């Protein structure tokens, strides 16, 4: 399977066979991700890391991935220090990064920005999140985590909770999980329901998601609880946000009603939706999930840059 030079814009651009190949390869990357082994397969390669929006995990894990494989990183985490400040267009910024690097990872507040960037770049574009749109590398690391912990995804009962309207990770993930034949339950405040087009996509793949506002009922027989933050930055007005903030809270009392082997995932950052007391329980998978960003992104960089293990 040849991924060299390929853009990573949306999970929908990949077949299930290709996704499985990436996840298997990410598994091979594990000893390189945790520092047990080292191989400089990306020596001499340069990644441009362009973050127009804040990030901790995605940016640092991409940059660490490049370093762990012997490559170098240029870029910015705050666009106010670039010539965008002088009015330069996104297209011209991408043209410049294209001429200085071998691949570009980009996070941008506008949906569709990564697809647009790919039109102006000859090197691969890796979408690190575009507005409320796609976040394909998060989706891959979520699939990797579920598959690693639960051995398979098919028929697993997966509850997606929180801001299902603005949360970009849950859109890509619902689609991908439906392709794998998972059983999906969506739990959210009424104003933050999963968009109809995502539900329609699941239906087209033969999965009928259950929609409810009762978390207690939903988690009783769940295998995975995927929690999301209420995306304050994407609300058009503060009042709407204030009405829903704190709608759900995961704590040990709630988890007492769940299966012993339920795993709690969260793309992070969390704010108040998971009580820190949960961190010490065997349910808490969110920090391991964030670590899994490393082998998955190492695998992707290795594949698109053509430096295989
Ligand atoms: N999960 C995720 O995208 O985290 P960051 O916003 O910190 O990159």
XYZ file of C-alpha atoms in Angstrom, residues 8 18 47 70 117 177 247 252 263 269 281:
11
model
C -4.423 13.316 5.174
C -6.063 1.482 4.334
C 7.959 19.039 8.700
C 15.143 11.619 13.047
C -4.145 24.212 1.560
C -17.005 3.577 13.988
C -24.567 19.427 31.709
C -16.875 7.608 40.371
C -13.065 2.515 29.181
C -8.391 19.007 26.819
C -9.557 4.239 38.168
